[in-house]
Coordinates of C-alpha atoms in Angstrom, one line a residue:
M39 CA 52.7 -80.0 -62.5
E40 CA 54.9 -81.3 -65.3
F41 CA 54.2 -80.5 -69.0
N42 CA 55.5 -81.7 -72.3
E43 CA 57.0 -79.3 -74.8
E44 CA 53.8 -78.7 -76.8
Q45 CA 51.8 -78.0 -73.6
L46 CA 54.5 -75.7 -72.2
A47 CA 54.6 -73.7 -75.5
A48 CA 50.8 -73.2 -75.2
I49 CA 50.9 -72.3 -71.5
Q50 CA 53.7 -69.8 -71.8
T51 CA 52.7 -68.2 -75.1
S52 CA 52.7 -64.4 -75.3
G53 CA 50.2 -64.4 -78.2
R54 CA 47.2 -62.1 -77.9
N55 CA 44.6 -64.5 -79.3
V56 CA 45.6 -68.1 -79.2
L57 CA 43.9 -71.3 -80.5
V58 CA 45.3 -74.6 -79.2
L59 CA 44.2 -77.5 -81.3
A60 CA 44.3 -80.3 -78.7
G61 CA 43.8 -83.8 -80.0
A62 CA 41.9 -86.4 -78.0
G63 CA 43.7 -87.4 -74.7
T64 CA 46.4 -84.8 -75.1
G65 CA 45.9 -83.0 -71.8
K66 CA 43.5 -80.3 -72.8
T67 CA 42.2 -79.6 -69.3
R68 CA 45.7 -79.8 -67.9
T69 CA 46.9 -77.2 -70.3
I70 CA 44.0 -74.8 -69.5
I71 CA 44.9 -75.2 -65.8
G72 CA 48.5 -74.7 -66.6
R73 CA 47.7 -71.5 -68.5
A74 CA 45.6 -70.1 -65.7
R75 CA 48.2 -70.9 -63.2
H76 CA 50.9 -69.3 -65.3
L77 CA 48.8 -66.1 -65.8
L78 CA 48.1 -65.8 -62.1
S79 CA 51.7 -66.4 -61.1
S80 CA 52.7 -63.7 -63.7
G81 CA 50.6 -61.1 -61.9
T82 CA 47.1 -61.4 -63.4
P83 CA 44.6 -60.6 -60.7
P84 CA 42.2 -63.6 -60.2
E85 CA 39.1 -61.5 -60.7
R86 CA 40.4 -60.5 -64.2
L87 CA 40.6 -64.1 -65.4
A88 CA 37.5 -66.0 -66.7
I89 CA 37.4 -69.7 -67.8
L90 CA 34.4 -70.5 -70.0
T91 CA 33.2 -74.1 -70.4
F92 CA 30.2 -75.9 -71.9
T93 CA 29.1 -78.0 -68.9
R94 CA 28.9 -77.4 -65.2
R95 CA 30.8 -80.6 -64.7
A96 CA 33.8 -79.4 -66.7
A97 CA 33.7 -76.1 -64.9
S98 CA 33.7 -77.8 -61.6
E99 CA 36.6 -80.1 -62.5
I100 CA 38.7 -77.2 -63.8
G101 CA 37.9 -75.1 -60.6
E102 CA 38.8 -78.0 -58.3
R103 CA 42.1 -78.8 -60.1
L104 CA 43.0 -75.2 -60.3
R105 CA 42.5 -74.8 -56.6
G106 CA 44.7 -77.8 -56.0
A107 CA 47.5 -76.2 -58.1
T108 CA 47.3 -72.6 -57.1
A109 CA 46.8 -70.8 -53.8
D110 CA 44.7 -67.8 -54.6
V111 CA 42.0 -68.5 -57.1
S112 CA 39.0 -67.2 -55.2
G113 CA 38.3 -64.5 -57.7
V114 CA 38.7 -66.6 -60.9
F115 CA 35.4 -67.2 -62.7
A116 CA 35.1 -70.8 -64.0
G117 CA 31.7 -71.7 -65.4
T118 CA 29.6 -72.2 -68.4
F119 CA 29.0 -69.5 -71.1
H120 CA 25.4 -69.3 -69.9
R121 CA 26.4 -68.9 -66.3
F122 CA 29.0 -66.2 -67.2
C123 CA 26.4 -64.2 -69.3
L124 CA 23.7 -64.5 -66.6
R125 CA 26.0 -63.5 -63.8
T126 CA 27.2 -60.5 -65.7
M127 CA 23.7 -59.4 -66.8
S128 CA 22.3 -60.0 -63.3
S129 CA 24.8 -57.5 -61.8
R130 CA 24.1 -54.9 -64.5
R131 CA 20.4 -55.3 -65.2
K132 CA 19.8 -51.8 -66.5
W133 CA 22.5 -52.3 -69.2
F134 CA 20.6 -55.4 -70.4
D135 CA 17.1 -54.0 -70.0
F136 CA 15.4 -56.4 -67.5
N137 CA 14.3 -56.6 -63.9
D138 CA 13.4 -60.0 -62.5
L139 CA 13.7 -63.2 -64.5
T140 CA 13.1 -66.9 -64.3
V141 CA 15.3 -69.2 -66.4
M142 CA 13.1 -71.8 -68.2
D143 CA 14.3 -75.3 -68.9
R144 CA 13.2 -77.2 -72.0
D145 CA 10.0 -78.6 -70.5
D146 CA 8.9 -75.0 -69.5
Q147 CA 9.8 -73.8 -73.0
I148 CA 7.7 -76.6 -74.6
Q149 CA 4.7 -75.7 -72.4
L150 CA 4.9 -72.1 -73.2
M151 CA 5.3 -72.8 -76.9
K152 CA 2.2 -75.0 -76.7
L153 CA 0.2 -72.1 -75.3
A154 CA 1.5 -69.8 -78.1
R155 CA 0.8 -72.4 -80.8
G156 CA -2.7 -72.9 -79.4
E157 CA -3.4 -69.2 -79.5
I158 CA -2.1 -68.6 -83.0
A159 CA -2.5 -71.9 -84.9
G160 CA -5.5 -73.4 -83.1
K161 CA -6.2 -76.8 -84.5
N162 CA -4.1 -76.3 -87.7
K163 CA -2.5 -79.7 -88.1
T164 CA 0.0 -78.5 -90.8
V165 CA 1.8 -76.4 -88.2
P166 CA 4.6 -78.4 -86.4
Q167 CA 4.0 -79.4 -82.8
A168 CA 5.5 -77.4 -79.9
A169 CA 8.7 -79.4 -79.4
E170 CA 9.6 -79.2 -83.1
L171 CA 8.8 -75.5 -83.2
L172 CA 11.0 -74.9 -80.2
S173 CA 13.9 -76.8 -81.9
K174 CA 13.6 -74.7 -85.0
Y175 CA 13.3 -71.5 -83.0
S176 CA 16.3 -72.4 -80.9
Y177 CA 18.5 -73.4 -83.8
A178 CA 17.7 -70.1 -85.7
R179 CA 18.7 -68.0 -82.6
N180 CA 21.8 -69.9 -81.8
T181 CA 23.0 -69.6 -85.4
N182 CA 22.1 -65.9 -85.3
Q183 CA 19.6 -66.0 -88.0
P184 CA 16.2 -64.3 -88.1
P185 CA 13.7 -67.2 -87.6
K186 CA 11.8 -66.4 -90.8
D187 CA 15.0 -66.5 -92.8
Y188 CA 15.9 -69.9 -91.3
L189 CA 12.4 -71.3 -92.0
E190 CA 12.5 -70.1 -95.6
S191 CA 16.0 -71.5 -96.3
Y192 CA 16.3 -74.7 -94.3
T193 CA 12.8 -76.1 -93.9
D194 CA 10.1 -77.5 -96.3
L195 CA 7.3 -75.4 -94.7
T196 CA 5.1 -73.6 -97.2
P197 CA 4.9 -69.8 -97.2
S198 CA 1.6 -69.8 -95.5
E199 CA 2.9 -72.2 -92.8
I200 CA 5.9 -70.0 -92.3
N201 CA 3.7 -67.0 -91.8
V202 CA 1.8 -68.8 -89.1
V203 CA 4.9 -70.2 -87.4
T204 CA 6.6 -66.8 -87.3
K205 CA 3.4 -65.4 -85.6
V206 CA 3.6 -68.3 -83.1
F207 CA 7.3 -67.4 -82.4
A208 CA 6.3 -63.8 -81.8
R209 CA 3.5 -64.8 -79.4
Y210 CA 6.0 -67.1 -77.6
K211 CA 8.4 -64.1 -77.2
E212 CA 5.5 -62.0 -75.9
R213 CA 4.6 -64.6 -73.3
K214 CA 8.2 -64.9 -72.2
A215 CA 8.4 -61.2 -71.6
A216 CA 5.1 -61.1 -69.7
G217 CA 6.2 -63.9 -67.4
G218 CA 9.7 -62.6 -66.8
Y219 CA 11.1 -65.7 -68.4
F220 CA 14.5 -66.2 -70.1
D221 CA 15.1 -69.4 -72.1
Y222 CA 18.6 -70.7 -72.7
D223 CA 18.9 -68.9 -75.9
D224 CA 17.8 -65.5 -74.5
I225 CA 20.7 -65.6 -72.1
L226 CA 23.3 -65.8 -74.9
H227 CA 21.3 -63.7 -77.4
R228 CA 20.6 -60.8 -75.0
F229 CA 24.2 -60.7 -73.9
A230 CA 25.7 -60.9 -77.4
L231 CA 23.2 -58.4 -78.8
V232 CA 24.0 -55.7 -76.2
L233 CA 27.8 -56.3 -76.5
R234 CA 27.6 -56.1 -80.2
N235 CA 25.5 -52.9 -80.4
D236 CA 26.6 -50.9 -77.4
A237 CA 30.3 -49.9 -77.6
E238 CA 30.3 -48.5 -74.0
V239 CA 28.9 -51.7 -72.5
R240 CA 31.3 -53.7 -74.6
R241 CA 34.2 -51.6 -73.3
R242 CA 33.2 -51.7 -69.7
I243 CA 32.7 -55.5 -69.6
G244 CA 35.7 -56.3 -71.8
A245 CA 37.9 -54.0 -69.9
G246 CA 37.1 -55.8 -66.7
L247 CA 39.0 -58.9 -67.9
D248 CA 42.6 -59.5 -69.0
Y249 CA 42.2 -63.0 -70.2
V250 CA 39.3 -65.3 -71.3
L251 CA 40.2 -69.0 -71.4
V252 CA 37.7 -71.1 -73.5
D253 CA 37.3 -74.9 -73.2
E254 CA 35.9 -77.0 -76.1
M255 CA 36.2 -74.1 -78.6
Q256 CA 34.9 -76.4 -81.4
D257 CA 31.5 -76.4 -79.8
T258 CA 30.9 -72.7 -79.9
N259 CA 27.9 -71.4 -81.9
P260 CA 27.7 -68.1 -83.8
L261 CA 26.2 -66.3 -80.7
Q262 CA 29.1 -67.5 -78.5
W263 CA 31.5 -66.4 -81.2
L264 CA 30.0 -62.9 -81.2
I265 CA 30.5 -62.8 -77.4
L266 CA 34.1 -63.9 -77.7
E267 CA 34.8 -61.5 -80.6
S268 CA 33.3 -58.6 -78.5
L269 CA 35.4 -59.5 -75.4
A270 CA 38.5 -59.8 -77.6
E271 CA 38.5 -56.1 -78.2
H272 CA 39.9 -55.6 -74.7
A273 CA 40.7 -59.1 -73.3
K274 CA 43.0 -61.7 -74.7
L275 CA 41.6 -65.1 -75.8
F276 CA 43.1 -68.5 -75.1
C277 CA 40.8 -71.1 -76.8
V278 CA 41.4 -74.8 -76.6
G279 CA 39.5 -77.3 -78.7
D280 CA 39.7 -80.1 -81.2
D281 CA 38.3 -79.6 -84.7
A282 CA 38.1 -83.4 -85.0
Q283 CA 35.6 -83.5 -82.1
S284 CA 33.1 -80.9 -83.4
I285 CA 29.9 -83.0 -83.2
Y286 CA 27.2 -80.6 -82.1
A287 CA 26.0 -78.9 -85.3
F288 CA 22.5 -79.9 -84.5
R289 CA 22.7 -77.5 -81.5
G290 CA 24.1 -74.8 -83.7
A291 CA 27.8 -75.3 -83.1
D292 CA 29.8 -73.8 -85.9
F293 CA 32.8 -75.8 -87.2
K294 CA 34.2 -72.6 -88.8
N295 CA 34.9 -71.0 -85.4
V296 CA 37.9 -73.3 -85.2
H297 CA 38.9 -73.6 -88.8
T298 CA 38.8 -69.8 -89.5
F299 CA 40.1 -68.6 -86.1
G300 CA 43.3 -67.3 -87.5
R301 CA 41.6 -65.2 -90.1
R302 CA 38.8 -63.8 -87.9
L303 CA 40.8 -62.4 -85.0
P304 CA 43.8 -60.1 -85.0
D305 CA 47.2 -61.3 -83.9
A306 CA 46.0 -64.9 -83.9
E307 CA 48.3 -67.8 -83.2
T308 CA 47.5 -71.6 -83.6
L309 CA 49.4 -74.2 -81.6
K310 CA 48.9 -78.0 -81.4
L311 CA 48.9 -80.8 -78.8
T312 CA 49.5 -84.2 -80.4
M313 CA 51.0 -86.3 -77.6
N314 CA 48.2 -88.6 -76.4
Y315 CA 48.3 -89.8 -72.8
R316 CA 45.1 -91.9 -72.8
S317 CA 45.3 -94.6 -75.5
T318 CA 47.7 -97.1 -76.8
Q319 CA 49.1 -96.6 -80.3
P320 CA 47.0 -99.3 -82.0
V321 CA 43.9 -97.6 -80.8
L322 CA 45.2 -94.3 -82.2
D323 CA 46.2 -95.9 -85.5
V324 CA 42.6 -96.6 -86.2
S325 CA 41.5 -93.1 -85.1
N326 CA 44.3 -91.5 -87.2
W327 CA 43.3 -93.5 -90.2
L328 CA 39.7 -92.4 -89.9
L329 CA 40.7 -88.7 -90.0
S330 CA 43.2 -89.2 -92.8
A331 CA 40.4 -90.7 -95.0
S332 CA 38.6 -87.3 -94.8
S333 CA 38.7 -84.7 -97.6
L334 CA 39.1 -82.1 -94.9
K335 CA 42.6 -81.3 -93.7
Y336 CA 42.7 -82.0 -90.0
N337 CA 46.5 -82.1 -90.1
K338 CA 46.9 -84.1 -87.0
R339 CA 48.3 -87.5 -86.1
L340 CA 48.2 -88.5 -82.5
Q341 CA 51.2 -90.2 -80.9
A342 CA 50.7 -92.4 -77.9
T343 CA 53.1 -91.7 -75.0
R344 CA 52.1 -95.2 -73.7
G345 CA 53.5 -97.0 -76.7
G346 CA 52.1 -100.3 -78.1
G347 CA 49.3 -102.6 -77.0
A348 CA 46.6 -104.9 -78.3
K349 CA 45.1 -104.2 -81.7
P350 CA 41.5 -103.2 -81.8
T351 CA 39.1 -106.1 -82.5
F352 CA 36.4 -105.9 -85.1
V353 CA 33.6 -108.4 -84.5
D354 CA 30.7 -109.2 -86.8
F355 CA 27.4 -111.0 -85.8
D356 CA 24.3 -112.4 -87.4
T357 CA 21.9 -110.3 -85.3
N358 CA 22.0 -107.4 -83.0
F359 CA 20.7 -109.7 -80.2
E360 CA 23.8 -111.9 -80.6
E361 CA 25.9 -108.8 -80.7
A362 CA 24.5 -107.5 -77.4
E363 CA 24.8 -110.9 -75.8
W364 CA 28.4 -111.2 -76.8
V365 CA 29.4 -107.7 -75.6
V366 CA 27.7 -108.0 -72.2
G367 CA 29.0 -111.6 -71.9
D368 CA 32.5 -110.4 -72.5
I369 CA 32.2 -107.8 -69.8
A370 CA 30.8 -110.5 -67.4
D371 CA 33.7 -112.8 -68.2
R372 CA 36.2 -110.0 -67.4
Y373 CA 34.5 -109.4 -64.1
Q374 CA 34.8 -113.0 -63.2
E375 CA 38.6 -112.7 -63.9
G376 CA 38.9 -109.7 -61.5
T377 CA 38.2 -106.7 -63.7
R378 CA 35.9 -104.1 -62.1
W379 CA 32.6 -103.2 -63.9
E380 CA 33.7 -99.6 -64.1
A381 CA 36.6 -100.5 -66.5
N382 CA 34.0 -101.1 -69.3
M383 CA 32.1 -98.6 -71.5
I384 CA 29.6 -99.4 -74.2
L385 CA 29.2 -96.6 -76.7
C386 CA 26.0 -96.3 -78.8
R387 CA 25.4 -93.9 -81.7
T388 CA 21.8 -93.3 -80.4
A389 CA 19.8 -94.0 -77.3
A390 CA 17.6 -96.4 -79.3
A391 CA 20.7 -98.5 -80.3
S392 CA 21.4 -99.0 -76.6
R393 CA 18.2 -101.0 -75.8
P394 CA 19.4 -104.6 -76.6
F395 CA 22.6 -103.9 -74.5
E396 CA 20.6 -102.4 -71.6
A397 CA 18.3 -105.5 -71.7
Q398 CA 21.3 -107.8 -71.5
L399 CA 22.8 -105.9 -68.6
I400 CA 19.5 -106.0 -66.7
E401 CA 19.0 -109.7 -67.5
R402 CA 22.4 -110.6 -66.1
K403 CA 21.9 -108.3 -63.1
I404 CA 25.1 -106.3 -64.0
P405 CA 25.2 -102.8 -62.3
Y406 CA 25.3 -100.0 -64.9
R407 CA 24.6 -96.4 -65.6
F408 CA 23.0 -95.0 -68.7
V409 CA 24.4 -91.6 -69.7
G410 CA 22.4 -89.7 -72.2
G411 CA 19.1 -90.1 -70.4
I412 CA 16.8 -87.7 -68.6
G413 CA 18.2 -85.2 -66.1
L414 CA 17.3 -85.4 -62.4
L415 CA 15.8 -81.9 -62.4
Q416 CA 13.8 -82.8 -65.6
T417 CA 11.8 -85.6 -64.0
A418 CA 8.2 -84.8 -63.3
H419 CA 8.1 -85.4 -59.5
V420 CA 11.2 -83.2 -59.0
R421 CA 9.7 -80.5 -61.2
D422 CA 6.6 -80.6 -59.0
L423 CA 8.7 -80.1 -55.9
L424 CA 10.6 -77.2 -57.4
A425 CA 7.4 -75.4 -58.5
P426 CA 6.7 -73.6 -55.2
L427 CA 10.4 -72.7 -55.0
R428 CA 10.2 -71.1 -58.4
I429 CA 7.0 -69.1 -57.3
V430 CA 8.9 -67.6 -54.4
I431 CA 11.7 -66.6 -56.7
N432 CA 9.4 -65.0 -59.3
H433 CA 5.7 -64.5 -58.6
R434 CA 5.1 -64.0 -62.3
D435 CA 6.2 -67.6 -63.1
E436 CA 2.9 -68.7 -64.6
L437 CA 4.1 -72.2 -65.5
A438 CA 5.3 -72.8 -61.9
W439 CA 1.9 -71.6 -60.5
M440 CA 0.0 -73.9 -62.8
R441 CA 2.2 -76.9 -61.9
Y442 CA 2.0 -76.2 -58.2
L443 CA -1.7 -75.5 -58.0
T444 CA -2.9 -78.5 -60.0
A445 CA -0.9 -80.8 -57.7
W446 CA -3.5 -80.1 -54.9
P447 CA -6.8 -81.9 -54.8
R448 CA -9.9 -80.3 -56.4
I449 CA -7.7 -77.8 -58.4
G450 CA -8.0 -78.4 -62.1
E451 CA -6.6 -76.3 -64.9
V452 CA -9.6 -74.0 -65.0
T453 CA -9.5 -73.3 -61.2
A454 CA -5.7 -72.9 -61.3
T455 CA -6.0 -70.4 -64.1
R456 CA -8.5 -68.4 -62.2
I457 CA -6.3 -68.3 -59.1
L458 CA -3.0 -67.6 -60.8
R459 CA -4.3 -64.8 -63.1
D460 CA -4.3 -62.2 -60.4
C461 CA -1.3 -63.6 -58.5
V462 CA 0.8 -63.3 -61.7
A463 CA -0.5 -59.8 -62.5
A464 CA 0.4 -58.4 -59.1
D465 CA 3.0 -55.6 -59.0
S466 CA 5.1 -57.3 -56.3
S467 CA 5.6 -60.7 -54.7
G468 CA 4.2 -59.4 -51.4
L469 CA 0.9 -58.4 -53.1
S470 CA 0.9 -61.6 -55.0
F471 CA 1.1 -63.6 -51.8
E472 CA -1.7 -61.6 -50.2
I473 CA -3.9 -62.5 -53.2
A474 CA -2.8 -66.1 -53.1
K475 CA -3.7 -66.3 -49.4
E476 CA -7.3 -65.1 -50.1
K477 CA -7.8 -67.3 -53.2
L478 CA -6.3 -70.4 -51.5
A479 CA -8.6 -70.1 -48.4
G480 CA -9.9 -73.6 -49.3
W481 CA -6.4 -75.0 -49.5
P482 CA -4.6 -73.5 -46.5
D483 CA -1.7 -76.0 -46.7
A484 CA -0.9 -74.9 -50.2
Y485 CA -0.6 -71.3 -49.1
E486 CA 1.3 -72.1 -45.9
L487 CA 4.0 -74.0 -47.8
L488 CA 4.6 -71.0 -50.0
E489 CA 4.9 -68.8 -46.9
R490 CA 7.3 -71.2 -45.3
I491 CA 9.6 -71.3 -48.4
G492 CA 9.5 -67.6 -48.6
A493 CA 10.7 -67.3 -45.0
L494 CA 13.5 -69.9 -45.6
G495 CA 14.7 -68.4 -48.9
S496 CA 18.3 -68.0 -47.7
N497 CA 18.5 -71.7 -46.9
P498 CA 17.8 -73.7 -50.2
A499 CA 18.3 -77.1 -48.5
A500 CA 15.6 -76.3 -45.9
C501 CA 13.3 -75.1 -48.7
V502 CA 13.7 -78.5 -50.5
E503 CA 13.2 -80.4 -47.2
I504 CA 10.0 -78.6 -46.2
A505 CA 8.6 -78.9 -49.7
A506 CA 9.3 -82.6 -49.8
E507 CA 7.7 -83.0 -46.4
R508 CA 4.5 -81.1 -47.2
M509 CA 4.0 -82.4 -50.7
E510 CA 4.8 -86.1 -50.2
H511 CA 1.2 -87.1 -49.7
L512 CA 0.3 -85.4 -52.9
L513 CA 3.0 -86.8 -55.1
E514 CA 2.9 -90.3 -53.6
S515 CA -0.6 -90.8 -54.9
K516 CA 0.3 -89.3 -58.3
Y517 CA 3.4 -91.4 -59.2
D518 CA 4.3 -95.0 -59.2
S519 CA 7.6 -96.4 -57.9
W520 CA 7.4 -93.8 -55.1
D521 CA 10.1 -95.3 -52.9
R522 CA 12.6 -94.9 -55.8
R523 CA 11.4 -91.4 -56.7
K524 CA 11.5 -90.2 -53.1
K525 CA 15.2 -90.9 -53.0
D526 CA 15.7 -88.1 -55.6
F527 CA 14.5 -85.6 -53.0
T528 CA 17.4 -86.5 -50.8
L529 CA 19.8 -86.0 -53.7
L530 CA 18.1 -82.7 -54.4
E531 CA 18.6 -81.6 -50.8
E532 CA 22.3 -82.4 -51.1
L533 CA 22.6 -80.3 -54.2
A534 CA 20.8 -77.4 -52.5
K535 CA 23.3 -77.5 -49.6
R536 CA 25.9 -76.2 -52.1
H537 CA 24.1 -72.9 -52.6
K538 CA 23.4 -69.8 -50.5
T539 CA 20.4 -68.5 -52.3
L540 CA 17.2 -70.2 -53.7
Q541 CA 17.6 -68.5 -57.0
G542 CA 21.2 -69.5 -57.4
F543 CA 20.3 -73.2 -56.7
V544 CA 17.4 -73.3 -59.2
E545 CA 19.3 -71.4 -61.9
T546 CA 22.4 -73.5 -61.7
Y547 CA 20.7 -76.8 -62.4
T548 CA 18.2 -75.3 -64.8
L549 CA 21.1 -74.0 -67.0
D550 CA 22.9 -77.3 -66.8
P551 CA 20.7 -80.2 -65.6
V552 CA 22.3 -82.8 -63.4
N553 CA 21.8 -86.5 -64.1
A554 CA 20.7 -88.8 -61.3
T555 CA 23.6 -91.0 -62.4
E556 CA 26.1 -88.2 -61.5
L557 CA 25.0 -88.7 -57.9
E558 CA 25.1 -92.5 -57.7
E559 CA 26.7 -93.7 -54.5
Q560 CA 27.9 -96.9 -56.2
D561 CA 30.9 -96.2 -58.4
D562 CA 31.6 -99.7 -59.8
L563 CA 29.2 -99.6 -62.7
V564 CA 29.4 -100.4 -66.4
T565 CA 28.8 -97.2 -68.4
L566 CA 26.3 -97.4 -71.3
I567 CA 26.6 -94.1 -73.1
T568 CA 25.6 -92.3 -76.3
V569 CA 28.6 -91.0 -78.2
H570 CA 27.3 -87.4 -78.0
S571 CA 27.4 -87.7 -74.2
A572 CA 30.9 -89.4 -74.2
K573 CA 33.2 -86.4 -74.8
G574 CA 35.5 -86.0 -71.8
T575 CA 35.1 -89.6 -70.8
E576 CA 37.4 -92.6 -71.1
S577 CA 37.5 -96.3 -70.1
D578 CA 40.0 -99.1 -70.1
V579 CA 37.8 -101.2 -72.4
C580 CA 35.5 -99.7 -74.9
Y581 CA 32.9 -101.3 -77.1
V582 CA 31.8 -99.2 -80.0
V583 CA 28.6 -101.1 -80.9
A584 CA 26.2 -101.1 -83.9
A585 CA 29.0 -99.7 -86.0
H586 CA 27.2 -100.4 -89.3
S587 CA 26.6 -98.2 -92.3
Q588 CA 23.3 -96.7 -91.1
N589 CA 25.0 -95.4 -87.9
Y590 CA 28.4 -94.3 -89.1
P591 CA 27.4 -92.1 -90.8
H592 CA 23.8 -91.9 -89.5
S593 CA 21.3 -92.5 -92.3
R594 CA 19.8 -89.0 -91.9
S595 CA 23.1 -87.4 -92.9
Q596 CA 23.5 -89.2 -96.2
G597 CA 23.7 -86.8 -99.1
D598 CA 24.8 -83.8 -97.0
E599 CA 28.6 -83.5 -97.2
D600 CA 28.9 -81.4 -94.1
A601 CA 26.7 -83.6 -92.1
V602 CA 28.5 -86.8 -93.2
E603 CA 31.8 -85.2 -92.2
E604 CA 30.4 -84.4 -88.7
E605 CA 29.4 -88.1 -88.5
R606 CA 33.1 -89.0 -89.1
R607 CA 34.0 -86.9 -86.1
V608 CA 31.3 -88.6 -84.0
L609 CA 32.9 -92.0 -84.8
Y610 CA 36.3 -90.5 -84.0
V611 CA 35.1 -89.4 -80.6
A612 CA 33.8 -92.9 -79.9
L613 CA 37.1 -94.6 -80.9
T614 CA 39.3 -92.3 -78.9
R615 CA 37.5 -93.0 -75.6
A616 CA 39.4 -96.4 -75.3
K617 CA 42.6 -96.5 -73.1
D618 CA 43.7 -100.2 -73.4
E619 CA 41.3 -102.2 -75.5
L620 CA 38.9 -101.3 -78.3
F621 CA 36.1 -103.5 -79.7
I622 CA 34.1 -102.4 -82.8
T623 CA 31.0 -104.5 -83.3
R624 CA 28.1 -104.7 -85.8
S625 CA 25.5 -107.0 -87.3
P626 CA 24.1 -107.0 -90.9
A627 CA 20.5 -107.2 -89.7
Q628 CA 20.7 -103.6 -88.5
F629 CA 20.8 -101.9 -91.9
S630 CA 19.5 -102.1 -95.4
Y631 CA 21.3 -102.7 -98.7
R632 CA 20.1 -99.4 -100.3
R633 CA 22.2 -97.8 -103.0
A634 CA 20.9 -94.3 -103.2
F635 CA 23.8 -92.0 -102.7
V636 CA 27.1 -90.7 -104.1
G637 CA 28.9 -93.2 -106.3
G638 CA 25.9 -95.6 -106.3
Y639 CA 26.7 -96.6 -102.7
E640 CA 25.9 -95.4 -99.2
E641 CA 28.8 -93.7 -97.4
Y642 CA 30.3 -96.1 -94.8
F643 CA 33.4 -95.0 -92.9
L644 CA 34.6 -98.5 -92.1
Q645 CA 34.3 -99.8 -95.6
D646 CA 38.0 -99.4 -96.4
L647 CA 39.5 -99.9 -92.9
P648 CA 42.8 -101.5 -93.5
S649 CA 42.8 -105.1 -92.3
D650 CA 46.2 -104.8 -90.7
L651 CA 44.9 -102.2 -88.2
V652 CA 42.5 -104.6 -86.5
I653 CA 41.8 -108.2 -85.6
H654 CA 38.7 -109.3 -87.5
K655 CA 36.4 -111.9 -86.0
F656 CA 33.2 -113.5 -87.1
E657 CA 30.9 -114.7 -84.3
S658 CA 27.7 -116.7 -84.3
G659 CA 28.3 -118.3 -87.7
Y660 CA 28.9 -115.0 -89.5
S661 CA 30.6 -115.7 -92.9
P662 CA 33.4 -113.5 -94.1
R663 CA 31.9 -114.0 -97.7
R664 CA 28.8 -112.1 -96.7
S665 CA 29.2 -108.4 -97.3
Y666 CA 27.5 -105.1 -96.7
L667 CA 27.9 -103.7 -100.2
D668 CA 28.4 -106.9 -102.1
E669 CA 32.2 -106.8 -101.4
D670 CA 34.5 -107.3 -98.5
V671 CA 34.0 -104.6 -95.9
I672 CA 37.5 -104.7 -94.5
R673 CA 40.4 -104.9 -97.0

């Protein structure tokens, strides 16, 4: 592998705690792999090196590329923060005070929060619904705040409502403990709490590592920072990220983890990667201008190794329907001229903004994938299929029992509750299954399937196959479009073949759900994607659509300086996905002319975009004399 001077300086640094600010397209992953390869070749044992990522896909890519570059990497851990914490805790359960556990996905969490809310709040309509409660609870924990403090400081709930909500949270916590459940936040919270408070555990875990390499450092939340800070007492940190791509504050990501890195860790060193290998310079000129217009000091200006190219095109339309028709028509014209569908990406600020474009793609019968949609393992029919597998893993999984039992004829929620009550309360899985056999005497097929899965537990693919075979008649009558849904079970079986244990299979994709689009056999597809799903992606031709004042920044951020600045970074991520050509499109019908914010006007990032950086077009009769804020938008 060859590296430029900036990359080589990062790879070979002798610094103890290193932050590498890697601009978009500057070879971040390549540098992480180069660093790992350098450490291994310098004598670091593979098992003393951990690479932490934010997605399973990123971990898989790094692992594969590292194996291609270095011979002995079998002991290197490359996985998500959640996977690292769960693996460590599972091998040292006494240290972290738990026995068996089932990792809940978001749907499970909502169902459990509904039960807790119902028990505490009853029909009190002033208390937020379960999904909103869960979001508040999760945000408080990821930002390491007591839930009550968060509710008092950052919500408009009244004191009496806060009192009820904190009781709901307490009941939710009790139900998790009773069922042996861990939600996503528990994994990080339990790990961080024990490391923070137990010096001996901190020493023994930290001393087992020489180096911890962190991908996407700008996305770390306060819990993840506490984990890294604890590990840094013994291991050395090498963190790579881009402050200009920090766009997940709504999940608890803390921008300060990058901007204050040098002050918060001893012997810290900050390096930069500024040579961009993805885009042409005209694309980067617009992206650089966007950052330079910020009051924050990003102090980076990307340089294209590829040199010049076509200027980005800014196109205005009368309506969003005309906008969608033009964008998809342009893609269709390119295809007729020999360009593959996969060379095109449509980037939307929100899933809702994608609808007119998706409608046009469908109408023109253009193959596409939408990224930012529901995950394969989150679909209802797949969750039904996984329910008996989860029961075998953890007989106390009340939610899985309820889902599985109610799939069978003549078993409603009341009957299911009566059956599962004793099964869940049993001291062991063996006893639980004996009770289930007796209570399911009227449904012998339901019990037999559990028994078969239990016997096949070391073969996850066989478990999926037998569950699909035995439950097909139940699910086919329950769901429409069955032929399409049934294909998901084949994909699920393929995923299961990658795992040696049932628990490993279910946990892996619960922690980081896989999208059905990841498993599409056809690869020549237009990508329609939300910007928050677009990090790490790139395309020859990118269309940043609906780029009006209510989307960049989003209307809900107006008046909040930090939120508006994060919205600038969202747009920066969108712009920097383009390799060769960039189109920015908008229509005036998509926003209002409200003047309610700082300076008498709404914030709009593209208000002062220099006209010499783009080619400006007006389509469908759009007049350049019409303006968004009663003045020319581009000067």
